[in-house]
């Protein structure tokens, strides 16, 4: 799964993950990420499986549980243990499933 990792010049110690909607990709969040980074947040922006620069498997059964698990894998690979999650449209549903599955994150 492809993702962007926007690092702030002056980190405040917090990470925000931005989850895009169904007809979008992570680049949709460009302006929001820039504003958050200017406030000191590290910003992680995944392209969900099937969108943007991520792989697009032809036979995958997409579920919010699958997308939430893949999102957790992105955070694990980026070394992020605690995150603030913000989602738009379908990304809001993924954010909700993520919070239910991984409340400690």
mmCIF file with all atom_site columns, C-alpha atoms in Angstrom:
data_model
loop_
_atom_site.group_PDB
_atom_site.id
_atom_site.type_symbol
_atom_site.label_atom_id
_atom_site.label_alt_id
_atom_site.label_comp_id
_atom_site.label_asym_id
_atom_site.label_entity_id
_atom_site.label_seq_id
_atom_site.pdbx_PDB_ins_code
_atom_site.Cartn_x
_atom_site.Cartn_y
_atom_site.Cartn_z
_atom_site.occupancy
_atom_site.B_iso_or_equiv
_atom_site.pdbx_formal_charge
_atom_site.auth_seq_id
_atom_site.auth_comp_id
_atom_site.auth_asym_id
_atom_site.auth_atom_id
_atom_site.pdbx_PDB_model_num
ATOM 1   C CA . UNK A 1 1   ? 0.000   0.000   0.000  1.00 0.00 ? 1   UNK A CA 1
ATOM 2   C CA . UNK A 1 2   ? 1.436   3.352   -1.028 1.00 0.00 ? 2   UNK A CA 1
ATOM 3   C CA . UNK A 1 3   ? 1.420   6.245   1.415  1.00 0.00 ? 3   UNK A CA 1
ATOM 4   C CA . UNK A 1 4   ? 2.796   9.721   1.943  1.00 0.00 ? 4   UNK A CA 1
ATOM 5   C CA . UNK A 1 5   ? 4.655   10.633  5.107  1.00 0.00 ? 5   UNK A CA 1
ATOM 6   C CA . UNK A 1 6   ? 4.714   14.405  5.592  1.00 0.00 ? 6   UNK A CA 1
ATOM 7   C CA . UNK A 1 7   ? 7.212   15.447  8.244  1.00 0.00 ? 7   UNK A CA 1
ATOM 8   C CA . UNK A 1 8   ? 6.933   18.839  9.962  1.00 0.00 ? 8   UNK A CA 1
ATOM 9   C CA . UNK A 1 9   ? 9.845   21.236  10.392 1.00 0.00 ? 9   UNK A CA 1
ATOM 10  C CA . UNK A 1 10  ? 9.048   21.600  14.106 1.00 0.00 ? 10  UNK A CA 1
ATOM 11  C CA . UNK A 1 11  ? 7.435   18.362  15.351 1.00 0.00 ? 11  UNK A CA 1
ATOM 12  C CA . UNK A 1 12  ? 4.828   18.623  18.104 1.00 0.00 ? 12  UNK A CA 1
ATOM 13  C CA . UNK A 1 13  ? 5.012   14.886  18.855 1.00 0.00 ? 13  UNK A CA 1
ATOM 14  C CA . UNK A 1 14  ? 1.637   13.997  17.297 1.00 0.00 ? 14  UNK A CA 1
ATOM 15  C CA . UNK A 1 15  ? 0.727   12.142  14.102 1.00 0.00 ? 15  UNK A CA 1
ATOM 16  C CA . UNK A 1 16  ? -2.443  12.567  12.054 1.00 0.00 ? 16  UNK A CA 1
ATOM 17  C CA . UNK A 1 17  ? -3.578  9.975   9.516  1.00 0.00 ? 17  UNK A CA 1
ATOM 18  C CA . UNK A 1 18  ? -5.820  11.230  6.700  1.00 0.00 ? 18  UNK A CA 1
ATOM 19  C CA . UNK A 1 19  ? -8.047  8.667   4.949  1.00 0.00 ? 19  UNK A CA 1
ATOM 20  C CA . UNK A 1 20  ? -9.496  9.509   1.531  1.00 0.00 ? 20  UNK A CA 1
ATOM 21  C CA . UNK A 1 21  ? -12.962 8.785   0.162  1.00 0.00 ? 21  UNK A CA 1
ATOM 22  C CA . UNK A 1 22  ? -13.925 6.252   -2.501 1.00 0.00 ? 22  UNK A CA 1
ATOM 23  C CA . UNK A 1 23  ? -13.517 8.491   -5.562 1.00 0.00 ? 23  UNK A CA 1
ATOM 24  C CA . UNK A 1 24  ? -10.288 10.066  -4.359 1.00 0.00 ? 24  UNK A CA 1
ATOM 25  C CA . UNK A 1 25  ? -6.687  9.250   -3.468 1.00 0.00 ? 25  UNK A CA 1
ATOM 26  C CA . UNK A 1 26  ? -4.336  10.496  -0.785 1.00 0.00 ? 26  UNK A CA 1
ATOM 27  C CA . UNK A 1 27  ? -3.262  13.511  -2.867 1.00 0.00 ? 27  UNK A CA 1
ATOM 28  C CA . UNK A 1 28  ? -6.739  14.899  -2.199 1.00 0.00 ? 28  UNK A CA 1
ATOM 29  C CA . UNK A 1 29  ? -5.447  15.851  1.265  1.00 0.00 ? 29  UNK A CA 1
ATOM 30  C CA . UNK A 1 30  ? -2.492  17.950  0.016  1.00 0.00 ? 30  UNK A CA 1
ATOM 31  C CA . UNK A 1 31  ? -3.603  21.311  1.398  1.00 0.00 ? 31  UNK A CA 1
ATOM 32  C CA . UNK A 1 32  ? -4.821  19.814  4.688  1.00 0.00 ? 32  UNK A CA 1
ATOM 33  C CA . UNK A 1 33  ? -1.517  17.964  5.142  1.00 0.00 ? 33  UNK A CA 1
ATOM 34  C CA . UNK A 1 34  ? 0.468   21.161  4.547  1.00 0.00 ? 34  UNK A CA 1
ATOM 35  C CA . UNK A 1 35  ? -1.565  23.050  7.165  1.00 0.00 ? 35  UNK A CA 1
ATOM 36  C CA . UNK A 1 36  ? -1.218  20.230  9.708  1.00 0.00 ? 36  UNK A CA 1
ATOM 37  C CA . UNK A 1 37  ? 2.539   19.928  9.084  1.00 0.00 ? 37  UNK A CA 1
ATOM 38  C CA . UNK A 1 38  ? 2.900   23.694  9.573  1.00 0.00 ? 38  UNK A CA 1
ATOM 39  C CA . UNK A 1 39  ? 1.339   23.174  13.023 1.00 0.00 ? 39  UNK A CA 1
ATOM 40  C CA . UNK A 1 40  ? 3.898   20.474  13.885 1.00 0.00 ? 40  UNK A CA 1
ATOM 41  C CA . UNK A 1 41  ? 1.969   17.319  13.043 1.00 0.00 ? 41  UNK A CA 1
ATOM 42  C CA . UNK A 1 42  ? 3.490   14.388  11.211 1.00 0.00 ? 42  UNK A CA 1
ATOM 43  C CA . UNK A 1 43  ? 0.915   13.431  8.570  1.00 0.00 ? 43  UNK A CA 1
ATOM 44  C CA . UNK A 1 44  ? 0.455   9.910   7.175  1.00 0.00 ? 44  UNK A CA 1
ATOM 45  C CA . UNK A 1 45  ? -1.737  9.686   4.054  1.00 0.00 ? 45  UNK A CA 1
ATOM 46  C CA . UNK A 1 46  ? -2.311  6.188   2.657  1.00 0.00 ? 46  UNK A CA 1
ATOM 47  C CA . UNK A 1 47  ? -3.685  5.408   -0.774 1.00 0.00 ? 47  UNK A CA 1
ATOM 48  C CA . UNK A 1 48  ? -6.068  2.588   0.110  1.00 0.00 ? 48  UNK A CA 1
ATOM 49  C CA . UNK A 1 49  ? -5.733  -0.672  -1.810 1.00 0.00 ? 49  UNK A CA 1
ATOM 50  C CA . UNK A 1 50  ? -7.352  -0.144  -5.202 1.00 0.00 ? 50  UNK A CA 1
ATOM 51  C CA . UNK A 1 51  ? -6.777  3.633   -5.226 1.00 0.00 ? 51  UNK A CA 1
ATOM 52  C CA . UNK A 1 52  ? -4.063  6.077   -6.253 1.00 0.00 ? 52  UNK A CA 1
ATOM 53  C CA . UNK A 1 53  ? -0.567  4.599   -6.262 1.00 0.00 ? 53  UNK A CA 1
ATOM 54  C CA . UNK A 1 54  ? -1.517  1.430   -4.337 1.00 0.00 ? 54  UNK A CA 1
ATOM 55  C CA . UNK A 1 55  ? -1.990  -1.944  -6.017 1.00 0.00 ? 55  UNK A CA 1
ATOM 56  C CA . UNK A 1 56  ? -5.355  -2.670  -7.612 1.00 0.00 ? 56  UNK A CA 1
ATOM 57  C CA . UNK A 1 57  ? -6.061  -6.402  -7.262 1.00 0.00 ? 57  UNK A CA 1
ATOM 58  C CA . UNK A 1 58  ? -8.740  -7.598  -9.691 1.00 0.00 ? 58  UNK A CA 1
ATOM 59  C CA . UNK A 1 59  ? -10.270 -10.229 -7.409 1.00 0.00 ? 59  UNK A CA 1
ATOM 60  C CA . UNK A 1 60  ? -9.997  -8.688  -3.944 1.00 0.00 ? 60  UNK A CA 1
ATOM 61  C CA . UNK A 1 61  ? -13.125 -8.623  -1.762 1.00 0.00 ? 61  UNK A CA 1
ATOM 62  C CA . UNK A 1 62  ? -12.984 -5.121  -0.290 1.00 0.00 ? 62  UNK A CA 1
ATOM 63  C CA . UNK A 1 63  ? -14.241 -4.749  3.280  1.00 0.00 ? 63  UNK A CA 1
ATOM 64  C CA . UNK A 1 64  ? -13.774 -2.019  5.843  1.00 0.00 ? 64  UNK A CA 1
ATOM 65  C CA . UNK A 1 65  ? -12.058 -4.584  8.066  1.00 0.00 ? 65  UNK A CA 1
ATOM 66  C CA . UNK A 1 66  ? -9.537  -5.390  5.305  1.00 0.00 ? 66  UNK A CA 1
ATOM 67  C CA . UNK A 1 67  ? -8.866  -1.687  4.658  1.00 0.00 ? 67  UNK A CA 1
ATOM 68  C CA . UNK A 1 68  ? -8.486  -0.962  8.390  1.00 0.00 ? 68  UNK A CA 1
ATOM 69  C CA . UNK A 1 69  ? -5.995  -3.827  8.726  1.00 0.00 ? 69  UNK A CA 1
ATOM 70  C CA . UNK A 1 70  ? -3.986  -2.577  5.750  1.00 0.00 ? 70  UNK A CA 1
ATOM 71  C CA . UNK A 1 71  ? -4.042  0.905   7.266  1.00 0.00 ? 71  UNK A CA 1
ATOM 72  C CA . UNK A 1 72  ? -2.649  -0.468  10.532 1.00 0.00 ? 72  UNK A CA 1
ATOM 73  C CA . UNK A 1 73  ? 0.131   -2.145  8.529  1.00 0.00 ? 73  UNK A CA 1
ATOM 74  C CA . UNK A 1 74  ? 1.041   1.258   7.042  1.00 0.00 ? 74  UNK A CA 1
ATOM 75  C CA . UNK A 1 75  ? 1.306   2.754   10.523 1.00 0.00 ? 75  UNK A CA 1
ATOM 76  C CA . UNK A 1 76  ? 3.372   -0.220  11.714 1.00 0.00 ? 76  UNK A CA 1
ATOM 77  C CA . UNK A 1 77  ? 5.793   0.192   8.797  1.00 0.00 ? 77  UNK A CA 1
ATOM 78  C CA . UNK A 1 78  ? 6.070   3.930   9.521  1.00 0.00 ? 78  UNK A CA 1
ATOM 79  C CA . UNK A 1 79  ? 6.759   3.254   13.223 1.00 0.00 ? 79  UNK A CA 1
ATOM 80  C CA . UNK A 1 80  ? 3.628   5.072   14.427 1.00 0.00 ? 80  UNK A CA 1
ATOM 81  C CA . UNK A 1 81  ? 2.061   3.681   17.606 1.00 0.00 ? 81  UNK A CA 1
ATOM 82  C CA . UNK A 1 82  ? -0.457  6.475   18.407 1.00 0.00 ? 82  UNK A CA 1
ATOM 83  C CA . UNK A 1 83  ? -2.393  8.394   15.785 1.00 0.00 ? 83  UNK A CA 1
ATOM 84  C CA . UNK A 1 84  ? -5.191  10.894  15.320 1.00 0.00 ? 84  UNK A CA 1
ATOM 85  C CA . UNK A 1 85  ? -7.448  9.587   12.530 1.00 0.00 ? 85  UNK A CA 1
ATOM 86  C CA . UNK A 1 86  ? -9.462  11.747  10.145 1.00 0.00 ? 86  UNK A CA 1
ATOM 87  C CA . UNK A 1 87  ? -11.490 10.296  7.282  1.00 0.00 ? 87  UNK A CA 1
ATOM 88  C CA . UNK A 1 88  ? -13.601 11.671  4.436  1.00 0.00 ? 88  UNK A CA 1
ATOM 89  C CA . UNK A 1 89  ? -16.583 9.746   3.047  1.00 0.00 ? 89  UNK A CA 1
ATOM 90  C CA . UNK A 1 90  ? -15.510 6.093   2.682  1.00 0.00 ? 90  UNK A CA 1
ATOM 91  C CA . UNK A 1 91  ? -12.378 7.069   4.608  1.00 0.00 ? 91  UNK A CA 1
ATOM 92  C CA . UNK A 1 92  ? -14.647 7.971   7.514  1.00 0.00 ? 92  UNK A CA 1
ATOM 93  C CA . UNK A 1 93  ? -15.994 4.433   7.515  1.00 0.00 ? 93  UNK A CA 1
ATOM 94  C CA . UNK A 1 94  ? -12.441 3.042   7.399  1.00 0.00 ? 94  UNK A CA 1
ATOM 95  C CA . UNK A 1 95  ? -11.502 5.398   10.260 1.00 0.00 ? 95  UNK A CA 1
ATOM 96  C CA . UNK A 1 96  ? -14.450 4.128   12.312 1.00 0.00 ? 96  UNK A CA 1
ATOM 97  C CA . UNK A 1 97  ? -13.560 0.480   11.670 1.00 0.00 ? 97  UNK A CA 1
ATOM 98  C CA . UNK A 1 98  ? -9.889  1.236   12.462 1.00 0.00 ? 98  UNK A CA 1
ATOM 99  C CA . UNK A 1 99  ? -10.856 2.836   15.793 1.00 0.00 ? 99  UNK A CA 1
ATOM 100 C CA . UNK A 1 100 ? -13.069 -0.133  16.700 1.00 0.00 ? 100 UNK A CA 1
ATOM 101 C CA . UNK A 1 101 ? -10.418 -2.702  15.765 1.00 0.00 ? 101 UNK A CA 1
ATOM 102 C CA . UNK A 1 102 ? -7.394  -0.870  17.227 1.00 0.00 ? 102 UNK A CA 1
ATOM 103 C CA . UNK A 1 103 ? -8.629  1.384   20.057 1.00 0.00 ? 103 UNK A CA 1
ATOM 104 C CA . UNK A 1 104 ? -5.148  1.478   21.626 1.00 0.00 ? 104 UNK A CA 1
ATOM 105 C CA . UNK A 1 105 ? -3.713  3.167   18.533 1.00 0.00 ? 105 UNK A CA 1
#
